[in-house]
PDB file of C-alpha atoms in Angstrom:
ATOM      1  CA  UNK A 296     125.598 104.972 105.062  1.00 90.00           C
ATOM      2  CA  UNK A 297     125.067 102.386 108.132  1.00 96.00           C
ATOM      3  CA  UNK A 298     122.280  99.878 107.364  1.00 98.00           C
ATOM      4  CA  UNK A 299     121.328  97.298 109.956  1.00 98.00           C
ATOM      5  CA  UNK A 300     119.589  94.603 108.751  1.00 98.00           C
ATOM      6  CA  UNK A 301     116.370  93.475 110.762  1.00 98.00           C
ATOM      7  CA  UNK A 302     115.222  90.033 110.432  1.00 97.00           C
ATOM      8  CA  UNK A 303     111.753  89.207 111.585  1.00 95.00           C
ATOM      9  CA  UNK A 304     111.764  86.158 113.641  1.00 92.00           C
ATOM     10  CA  UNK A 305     108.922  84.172 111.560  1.00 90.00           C
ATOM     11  CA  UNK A 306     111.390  84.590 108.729  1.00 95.00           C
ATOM     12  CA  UNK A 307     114.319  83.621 110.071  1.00 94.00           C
ATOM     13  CA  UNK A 308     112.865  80.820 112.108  1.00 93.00           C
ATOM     14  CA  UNK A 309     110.759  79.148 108.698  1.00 94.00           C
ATOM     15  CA  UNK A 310     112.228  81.069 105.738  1.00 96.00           C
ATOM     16  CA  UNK A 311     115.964  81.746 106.166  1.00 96.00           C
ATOM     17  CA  UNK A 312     116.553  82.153 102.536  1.00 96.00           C
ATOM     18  CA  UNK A 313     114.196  85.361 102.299  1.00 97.00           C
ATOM     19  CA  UNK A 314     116.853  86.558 104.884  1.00 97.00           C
ATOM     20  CA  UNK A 315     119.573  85.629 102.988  1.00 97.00           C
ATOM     21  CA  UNK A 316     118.611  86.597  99.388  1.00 97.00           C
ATOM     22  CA  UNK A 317     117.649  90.322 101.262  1.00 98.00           C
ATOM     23  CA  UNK A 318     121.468  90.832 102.658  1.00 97.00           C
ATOM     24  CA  UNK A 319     122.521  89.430  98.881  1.00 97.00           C
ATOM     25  CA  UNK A 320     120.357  91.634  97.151  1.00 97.00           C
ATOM     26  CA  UNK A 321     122.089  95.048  99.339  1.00 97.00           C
ATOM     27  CA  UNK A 322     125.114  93.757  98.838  1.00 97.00           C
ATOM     28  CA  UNK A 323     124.799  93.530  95.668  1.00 95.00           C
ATOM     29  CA  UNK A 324     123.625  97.343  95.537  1.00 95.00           C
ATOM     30  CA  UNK A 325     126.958  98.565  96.853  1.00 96.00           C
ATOM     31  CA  UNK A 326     125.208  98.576 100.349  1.00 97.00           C
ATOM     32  CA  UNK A 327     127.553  97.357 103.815  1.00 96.00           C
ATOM     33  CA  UNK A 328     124.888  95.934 105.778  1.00 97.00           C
ATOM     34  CA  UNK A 329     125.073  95.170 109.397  1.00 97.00           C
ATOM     35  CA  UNK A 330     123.317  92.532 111.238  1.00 97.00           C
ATOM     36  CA  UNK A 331     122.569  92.933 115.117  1.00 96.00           C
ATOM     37  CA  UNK A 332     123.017  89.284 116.754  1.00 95.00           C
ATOM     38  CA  UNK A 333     120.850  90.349 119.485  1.00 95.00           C
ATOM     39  CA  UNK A 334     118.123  90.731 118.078  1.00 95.00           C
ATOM     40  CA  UNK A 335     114.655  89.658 118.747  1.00 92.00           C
ATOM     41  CA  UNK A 336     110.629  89.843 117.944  1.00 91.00           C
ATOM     42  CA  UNK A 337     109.418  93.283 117.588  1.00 91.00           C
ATOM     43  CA  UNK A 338     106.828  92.645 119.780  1.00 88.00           C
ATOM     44  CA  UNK A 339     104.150  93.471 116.752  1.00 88.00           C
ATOM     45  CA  UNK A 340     102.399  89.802 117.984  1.00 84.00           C
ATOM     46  CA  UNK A 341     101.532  91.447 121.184  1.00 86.00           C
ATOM     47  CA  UNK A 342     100.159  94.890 119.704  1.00 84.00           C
ATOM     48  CA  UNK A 343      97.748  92.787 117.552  1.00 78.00           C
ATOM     49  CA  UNK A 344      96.235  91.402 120.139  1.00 82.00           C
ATOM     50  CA  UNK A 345      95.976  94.475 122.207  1.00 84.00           C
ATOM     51  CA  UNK A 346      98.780  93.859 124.593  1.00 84.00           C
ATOM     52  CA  UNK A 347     101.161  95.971 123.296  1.00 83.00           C
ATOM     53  CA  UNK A 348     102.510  97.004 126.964  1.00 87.00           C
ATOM     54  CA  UNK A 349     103.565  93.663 126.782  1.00 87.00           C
ATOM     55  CA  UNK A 350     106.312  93.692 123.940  1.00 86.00           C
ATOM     56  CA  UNK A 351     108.086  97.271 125.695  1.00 91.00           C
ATOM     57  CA  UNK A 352     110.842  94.902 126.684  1.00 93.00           C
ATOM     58  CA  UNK A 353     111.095  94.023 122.977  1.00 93.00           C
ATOM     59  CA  UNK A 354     110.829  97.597 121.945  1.00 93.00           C
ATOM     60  CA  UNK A 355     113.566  98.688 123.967  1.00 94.00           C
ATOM     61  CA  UNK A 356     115.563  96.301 122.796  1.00 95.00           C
ATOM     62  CA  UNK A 357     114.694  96.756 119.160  1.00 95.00           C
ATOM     63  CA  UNK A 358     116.177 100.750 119.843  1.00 95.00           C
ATOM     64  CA  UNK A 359     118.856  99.415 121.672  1.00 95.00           C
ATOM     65  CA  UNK A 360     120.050  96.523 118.763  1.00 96.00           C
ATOM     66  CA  UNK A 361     120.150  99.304 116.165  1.00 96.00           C
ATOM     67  CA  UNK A 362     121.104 102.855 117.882  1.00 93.00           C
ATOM     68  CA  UNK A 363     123.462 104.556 115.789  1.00 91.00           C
ATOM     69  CA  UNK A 364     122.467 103.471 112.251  1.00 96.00           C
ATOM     70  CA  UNK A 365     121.074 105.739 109.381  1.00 96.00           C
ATOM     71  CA  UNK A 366     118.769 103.132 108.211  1.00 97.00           C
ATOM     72  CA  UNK A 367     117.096  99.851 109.475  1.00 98.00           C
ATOM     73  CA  UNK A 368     116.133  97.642 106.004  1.00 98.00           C
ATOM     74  CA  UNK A 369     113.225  95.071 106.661  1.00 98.00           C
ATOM     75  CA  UNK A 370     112.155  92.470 104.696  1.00 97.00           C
ATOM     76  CA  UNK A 371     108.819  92.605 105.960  1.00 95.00           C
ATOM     77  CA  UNK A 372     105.917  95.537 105.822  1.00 93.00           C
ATOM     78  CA  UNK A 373     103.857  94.558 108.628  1.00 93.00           C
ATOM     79  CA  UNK A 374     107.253  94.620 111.104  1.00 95.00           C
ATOM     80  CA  UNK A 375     108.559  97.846 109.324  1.00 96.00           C
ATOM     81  CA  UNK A 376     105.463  99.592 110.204  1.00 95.00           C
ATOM     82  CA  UNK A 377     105.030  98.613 113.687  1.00 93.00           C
ATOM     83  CA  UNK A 378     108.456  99.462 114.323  1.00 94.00           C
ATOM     84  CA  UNK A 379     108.026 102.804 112.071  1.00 94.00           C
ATOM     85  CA  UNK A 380     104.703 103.611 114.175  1.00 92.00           C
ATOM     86  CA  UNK A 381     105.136 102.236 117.901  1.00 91.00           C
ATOM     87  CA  UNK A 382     109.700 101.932 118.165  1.00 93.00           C
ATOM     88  CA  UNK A 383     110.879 104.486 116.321  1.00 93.00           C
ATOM     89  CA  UNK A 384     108.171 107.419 116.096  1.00 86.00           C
ATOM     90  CA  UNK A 385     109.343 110.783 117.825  1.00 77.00           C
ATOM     91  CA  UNK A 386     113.038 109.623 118.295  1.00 78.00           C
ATOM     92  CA  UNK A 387     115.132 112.408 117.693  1.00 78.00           C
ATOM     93  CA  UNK A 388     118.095 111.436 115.284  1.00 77.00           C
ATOM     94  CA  UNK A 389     117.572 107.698 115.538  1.00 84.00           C
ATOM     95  CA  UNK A 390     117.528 105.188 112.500  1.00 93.00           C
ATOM     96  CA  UNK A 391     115.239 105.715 109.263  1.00 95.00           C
ATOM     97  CA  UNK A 392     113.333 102.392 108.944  1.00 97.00           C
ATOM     98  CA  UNK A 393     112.449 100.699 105.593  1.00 98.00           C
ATOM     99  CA  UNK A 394     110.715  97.920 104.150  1.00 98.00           C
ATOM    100  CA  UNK A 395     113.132  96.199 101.699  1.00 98.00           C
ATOM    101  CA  UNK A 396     111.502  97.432  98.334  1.00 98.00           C
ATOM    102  CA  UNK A 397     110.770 100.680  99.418  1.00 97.00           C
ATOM    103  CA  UNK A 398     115.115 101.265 100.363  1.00 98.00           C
ATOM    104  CA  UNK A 399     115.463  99.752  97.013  1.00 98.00           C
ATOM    105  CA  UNK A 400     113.412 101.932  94.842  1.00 98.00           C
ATOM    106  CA  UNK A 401     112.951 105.367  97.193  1.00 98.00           C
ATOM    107  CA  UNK A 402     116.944 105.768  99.044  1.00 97.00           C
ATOM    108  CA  UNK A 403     119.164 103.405  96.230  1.00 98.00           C
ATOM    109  CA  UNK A 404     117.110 104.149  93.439  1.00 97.00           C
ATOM    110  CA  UNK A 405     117.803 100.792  92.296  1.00 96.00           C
ATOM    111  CA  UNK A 406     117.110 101.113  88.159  1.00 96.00           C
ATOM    112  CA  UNK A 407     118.507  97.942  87.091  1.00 96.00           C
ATOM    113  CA  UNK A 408     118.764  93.877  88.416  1.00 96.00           C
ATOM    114  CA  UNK A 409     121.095  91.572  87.620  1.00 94.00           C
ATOM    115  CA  UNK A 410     117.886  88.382  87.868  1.00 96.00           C
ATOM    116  CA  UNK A 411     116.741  86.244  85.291  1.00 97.00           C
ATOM    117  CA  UNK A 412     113.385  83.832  86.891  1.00 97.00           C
ATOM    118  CA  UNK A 413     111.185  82.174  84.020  1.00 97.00           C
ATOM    119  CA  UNK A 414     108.103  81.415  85.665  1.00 97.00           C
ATOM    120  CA  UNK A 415     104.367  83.075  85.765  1.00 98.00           C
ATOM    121  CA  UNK A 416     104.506  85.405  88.695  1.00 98.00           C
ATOM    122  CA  UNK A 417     101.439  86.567  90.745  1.00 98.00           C
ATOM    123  CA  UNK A 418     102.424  89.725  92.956  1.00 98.00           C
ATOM    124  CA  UNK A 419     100.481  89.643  96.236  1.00 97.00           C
ATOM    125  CA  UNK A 420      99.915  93.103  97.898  1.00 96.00           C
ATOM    126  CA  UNK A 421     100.155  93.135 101.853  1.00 95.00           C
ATOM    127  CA  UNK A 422      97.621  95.176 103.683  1.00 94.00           C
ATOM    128  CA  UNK A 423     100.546  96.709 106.176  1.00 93.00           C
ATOM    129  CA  UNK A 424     102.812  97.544 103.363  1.00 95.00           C
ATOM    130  CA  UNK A 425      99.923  98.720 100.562  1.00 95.00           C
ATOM    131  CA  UNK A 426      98.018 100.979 103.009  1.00 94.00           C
ATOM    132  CA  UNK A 427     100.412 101.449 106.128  1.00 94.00           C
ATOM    133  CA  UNK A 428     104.174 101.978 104.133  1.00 96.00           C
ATOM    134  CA  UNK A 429     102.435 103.418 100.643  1.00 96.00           C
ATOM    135  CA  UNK A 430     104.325 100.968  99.103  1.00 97.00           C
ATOM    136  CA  UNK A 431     101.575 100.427  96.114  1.00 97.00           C
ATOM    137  CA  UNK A 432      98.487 102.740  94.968  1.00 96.00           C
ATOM    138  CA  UNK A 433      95.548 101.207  96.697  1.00 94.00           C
ATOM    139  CA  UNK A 434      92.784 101.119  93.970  1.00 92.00           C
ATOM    140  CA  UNK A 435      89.901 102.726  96.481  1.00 92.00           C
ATOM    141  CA  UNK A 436      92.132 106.089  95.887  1.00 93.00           C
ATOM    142  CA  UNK A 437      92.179 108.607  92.643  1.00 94.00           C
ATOM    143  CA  UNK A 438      95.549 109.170  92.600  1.00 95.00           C
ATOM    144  CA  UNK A 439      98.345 108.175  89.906  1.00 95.00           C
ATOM    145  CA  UNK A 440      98.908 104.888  89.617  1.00 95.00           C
ATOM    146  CA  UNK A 441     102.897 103.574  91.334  1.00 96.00           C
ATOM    147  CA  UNK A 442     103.726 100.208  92.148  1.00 97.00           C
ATOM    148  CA  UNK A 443     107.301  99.504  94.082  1.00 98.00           C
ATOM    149  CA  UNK A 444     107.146  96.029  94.639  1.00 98.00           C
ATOM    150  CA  UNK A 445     105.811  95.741  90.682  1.00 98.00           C
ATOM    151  CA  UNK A 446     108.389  98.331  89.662  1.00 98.00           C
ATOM    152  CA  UNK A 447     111.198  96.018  91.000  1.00 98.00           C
ATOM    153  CA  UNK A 448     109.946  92.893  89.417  1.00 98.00           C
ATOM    154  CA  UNK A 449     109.750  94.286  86.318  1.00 98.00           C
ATOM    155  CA  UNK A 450     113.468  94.324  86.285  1.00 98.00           C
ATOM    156  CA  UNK A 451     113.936  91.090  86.112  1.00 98.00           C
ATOM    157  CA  UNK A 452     114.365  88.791  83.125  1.00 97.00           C
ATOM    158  CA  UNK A 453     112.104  86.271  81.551  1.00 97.00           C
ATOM    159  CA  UNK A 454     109.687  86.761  84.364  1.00 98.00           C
ATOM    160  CA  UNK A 455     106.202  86.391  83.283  1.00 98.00           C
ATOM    161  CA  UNK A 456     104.110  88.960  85.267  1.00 98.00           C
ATOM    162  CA  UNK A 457     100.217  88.504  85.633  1.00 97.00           C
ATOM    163  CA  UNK A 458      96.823  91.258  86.305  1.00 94.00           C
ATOM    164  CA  UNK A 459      95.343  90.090  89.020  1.00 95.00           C
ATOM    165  CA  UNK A 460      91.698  90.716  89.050  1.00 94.00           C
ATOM    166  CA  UNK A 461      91.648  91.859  92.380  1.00 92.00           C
ATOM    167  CA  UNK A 462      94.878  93.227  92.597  1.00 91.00           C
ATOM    168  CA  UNK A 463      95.168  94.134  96.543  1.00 92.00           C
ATOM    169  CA  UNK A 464      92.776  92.185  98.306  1.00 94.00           C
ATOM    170  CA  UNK A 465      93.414  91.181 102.308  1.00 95.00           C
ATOM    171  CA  UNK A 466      94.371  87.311 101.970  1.00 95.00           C
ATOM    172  CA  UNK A 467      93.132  87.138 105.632  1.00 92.00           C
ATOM    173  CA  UNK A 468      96.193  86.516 107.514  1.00 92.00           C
ATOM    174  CA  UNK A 469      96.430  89.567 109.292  1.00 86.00           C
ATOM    175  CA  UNK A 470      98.586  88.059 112.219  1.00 80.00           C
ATOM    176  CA  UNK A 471      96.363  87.115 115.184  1.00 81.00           C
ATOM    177  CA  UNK A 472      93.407  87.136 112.953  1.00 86.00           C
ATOM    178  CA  UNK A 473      94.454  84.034 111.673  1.00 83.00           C
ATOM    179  CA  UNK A 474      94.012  82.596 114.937  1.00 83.00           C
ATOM    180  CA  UNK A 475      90.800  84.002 116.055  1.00 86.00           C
ATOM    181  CA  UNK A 476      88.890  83.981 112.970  1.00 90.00           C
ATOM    182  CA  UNK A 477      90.375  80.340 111.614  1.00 92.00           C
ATOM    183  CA  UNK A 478      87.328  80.275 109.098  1.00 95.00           C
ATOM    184  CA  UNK A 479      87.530  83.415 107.482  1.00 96.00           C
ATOM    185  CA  UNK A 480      90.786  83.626 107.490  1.00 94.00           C
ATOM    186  CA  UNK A 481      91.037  80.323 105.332  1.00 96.00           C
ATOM    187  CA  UNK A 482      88.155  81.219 103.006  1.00 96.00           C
ATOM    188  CA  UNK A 483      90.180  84.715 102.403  1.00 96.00           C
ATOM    189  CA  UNK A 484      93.235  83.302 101.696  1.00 96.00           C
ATOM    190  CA  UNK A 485      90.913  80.564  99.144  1.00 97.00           C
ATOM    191  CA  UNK A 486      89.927  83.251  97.186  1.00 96.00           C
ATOM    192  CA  UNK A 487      92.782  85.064  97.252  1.00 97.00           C
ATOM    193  CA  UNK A 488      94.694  82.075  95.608  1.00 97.00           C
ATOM    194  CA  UNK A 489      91.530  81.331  93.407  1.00 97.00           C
ATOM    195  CA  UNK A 490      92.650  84.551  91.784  1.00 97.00           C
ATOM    196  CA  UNK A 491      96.361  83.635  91.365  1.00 98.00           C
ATOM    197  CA  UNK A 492      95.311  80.059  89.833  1.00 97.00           C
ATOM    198  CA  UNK A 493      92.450  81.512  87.293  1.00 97.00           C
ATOM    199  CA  UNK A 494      95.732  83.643  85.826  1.00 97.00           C
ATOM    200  CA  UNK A 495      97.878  80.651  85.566  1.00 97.00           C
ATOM    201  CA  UNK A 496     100.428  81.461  88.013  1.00 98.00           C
ATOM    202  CA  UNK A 497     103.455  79.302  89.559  1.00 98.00           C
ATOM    203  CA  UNK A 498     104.499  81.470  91.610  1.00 98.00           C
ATOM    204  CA  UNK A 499     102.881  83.830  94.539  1.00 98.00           C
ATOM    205  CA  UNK A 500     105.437  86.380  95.389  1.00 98.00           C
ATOM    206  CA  UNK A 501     105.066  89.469  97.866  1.00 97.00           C
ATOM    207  CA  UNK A 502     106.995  91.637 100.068  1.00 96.00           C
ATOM    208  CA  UNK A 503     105.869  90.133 103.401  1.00 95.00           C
ATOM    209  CA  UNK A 504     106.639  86.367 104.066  1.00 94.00           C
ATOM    210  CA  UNK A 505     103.763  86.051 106.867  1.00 93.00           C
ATOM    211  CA  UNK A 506     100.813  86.624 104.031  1.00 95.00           C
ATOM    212  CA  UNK A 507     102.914  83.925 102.314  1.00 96.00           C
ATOM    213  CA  UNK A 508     103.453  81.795 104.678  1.00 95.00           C
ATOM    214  CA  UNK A 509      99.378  81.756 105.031  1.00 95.00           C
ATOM    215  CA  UNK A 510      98.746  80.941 101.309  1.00 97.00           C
ATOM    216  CA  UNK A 511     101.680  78.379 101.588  1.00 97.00           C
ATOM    217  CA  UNK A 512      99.443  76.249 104.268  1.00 96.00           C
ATOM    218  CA  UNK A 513      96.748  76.621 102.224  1.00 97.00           C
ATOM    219  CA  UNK A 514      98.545  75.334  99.127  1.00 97.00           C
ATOM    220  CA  UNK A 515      99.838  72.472 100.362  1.00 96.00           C
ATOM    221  CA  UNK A 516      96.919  71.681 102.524  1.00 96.00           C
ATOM    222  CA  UNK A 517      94.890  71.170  99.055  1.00 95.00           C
ATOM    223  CA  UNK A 518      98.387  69.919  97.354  1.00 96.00           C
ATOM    224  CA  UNK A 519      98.565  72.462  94.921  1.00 96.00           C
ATOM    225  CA  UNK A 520     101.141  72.825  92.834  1.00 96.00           C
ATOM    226  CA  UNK A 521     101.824  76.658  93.386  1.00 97.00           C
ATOM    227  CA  UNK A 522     105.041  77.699  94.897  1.00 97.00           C
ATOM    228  CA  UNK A 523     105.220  80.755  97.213  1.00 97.00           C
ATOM    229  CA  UNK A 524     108.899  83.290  96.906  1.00 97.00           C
ATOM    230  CA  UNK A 525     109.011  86.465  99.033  1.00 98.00           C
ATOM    231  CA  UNK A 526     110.569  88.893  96.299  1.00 98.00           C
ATOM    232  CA  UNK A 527     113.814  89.490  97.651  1.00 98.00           C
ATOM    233  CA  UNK A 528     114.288  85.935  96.450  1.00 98.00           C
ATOM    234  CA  UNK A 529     112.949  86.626  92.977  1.00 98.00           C
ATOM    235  CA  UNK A 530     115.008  90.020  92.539  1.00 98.00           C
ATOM    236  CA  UNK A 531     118.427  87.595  93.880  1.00 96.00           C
ATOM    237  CA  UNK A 532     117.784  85.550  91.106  1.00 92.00           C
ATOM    238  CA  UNK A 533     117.056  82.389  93.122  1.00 91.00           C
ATOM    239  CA  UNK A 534     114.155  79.565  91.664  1.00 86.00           C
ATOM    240  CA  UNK A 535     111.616  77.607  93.152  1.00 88.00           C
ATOM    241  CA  UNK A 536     112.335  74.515  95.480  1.00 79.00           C
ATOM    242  CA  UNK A 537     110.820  71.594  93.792  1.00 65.00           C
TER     243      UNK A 537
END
C-alpha cells in the first residue's frame, strides 16, 4: 500500500515530536510511509471562520501533494475530516484519508504495541474525531459501546488509564472559537482539566494536538503540574518532558 503522511502545520510548527512518533509508530507496523515536502495548511482555519473559498488554493494543493496514494494517515481528527469532507469528497479513485488511530485499529488492525509508559493517563475525546470520524461512541447515542483511541492505549504497558466523569466533553478549543469566544473557551477548557485533576492524572493524552495544545496554555498558565502527549507519542513509547 502507498501511505502519505500529512502533517498539520500547528503540529509540525509547535509539536514536531507528535509528527515524528506518528511516522515511528507506521513504521513500526510494517507500513512505508511517504511524506510530501510540499505540503501545506489544509485550509480548515479558513472554513471555520466561514471563508472557506479562501483556502481552494490550499485544497488544490492538498490533492495535488498526495495524488496517487491509497491512503493519506493524519495525526489529527479535526484536519482528517475537513480534508475527508471539503478535499477529498466525490473524487473518483483518489486517496482514502485517515486519522492516525482509526488506520491503526480499522485498515492495520494493529492488535499488539511494543510501549511501556508508567504514568496516570487521562484520554481526552476531540469533538471532530468523536462525532465527525466515529472514532469513539458518543454517550448521547444507544449504541454499543467502542473506543479506538482507548482500544490502542490499552495496549500499552504499565499505563494507568482513568474514567473520566465526563468522558467526551468539548474542551472549548474548537479552532477559531478560541479566538472569538476567549472566555468561554478558557472556562471550557477549566473544567475540562478540573475533570482530569479530580482523577489524579499526569498526563492528558488525545488524538488531536490542537485540543492539547489549548489545555497545555491553560496548564501552564496556572503552573500545573500536568503534562499534555498526543497518543501517537504514548503508543511510540516516548515519556513526558520534564
Amino acid at each position: 500500500m502507498k501511505v502519505g503522511l500529512f502533517i498539520p502545520c500547528y503540529v509540525e510548527q509547535f509539536y514536531p515530536n507528535a509528527a515524528i512518533a506518528s511516522l515511528q509508530l507506521l513504521e513500526k507496523a510494517g507500513v512505508t510511509v511517504d511524506y510530501p515536502l510540499q505540503q501545506t495548511c489544509c485550509g480548515q482555519p479558513m472554513a471555520n471562520s466561514g471563508y472557506q473559498q479562501y483556502g481552494e488554493g490550499a485544497a488544490k494543493l492538498f490533492r495535488k501533494n498526495f495524488e496517487g496514494y491509497d491512503y493519506v494517515v493524519c495525526p489529527s481528527g479535526s484536519c482528517t475530516l475537513h480534508a475527508k469532507e471539503h478535499i477529498l469528497s466525490g473524487q473518483e479513485g483518489g486517496p482514502k484519508i485517515y486519522e492516525l488511530c482509526e488506520f491503526l485499529t480499522d485498515v492495520l488492525q494493529i492488535k499488539s504495541l511494543d510501549a511501556s509508559f508508567p504514568y496516570r493517563v487521562g484520554l481526552h475525546a476531540s469533538c471532530h474525531g468523536l462525532r465527525g470520524l466515529h472514532l469513539a461512541k458518543p454517550s448521547e447515542l444507544m449504541i454499543p459501546e467502542f473506543n479506538k483511541p482507548l482500544s490502542l492505549l490499552e495496549m500499552v504497558k504499565d499505563i494507568d488509564l482513568v474514567h473520566l466523569a465526563r468522558k467526551d466533553e468539548c474542551c472549548g478549543f474548537g479552532g477559531t472559537f478560541a479566538v472569538f469566544e476567549e472566555a468561554v473557551s478558557v472556562d471550557m477548557g477549566k473544567d475540562r482539566i478540573k475533570d482530569h485533576e479530580q482523577q489524579g492524572v499526569q498526563v492528558i493524552t488525545g488524538a488531536d494536538m490542537s485540543c492539547l495544545m489549548h489545555l497545555e496554555g491553560l496548564l501552564r498558565r496556572e503552573k500545573k503540574a500536568i503534562k499534555v502527549m498526543h497518543i501517537a507519542e504514548i503508543l511510540n513509547g516516548q515519556i513526558p518532558n520534564n
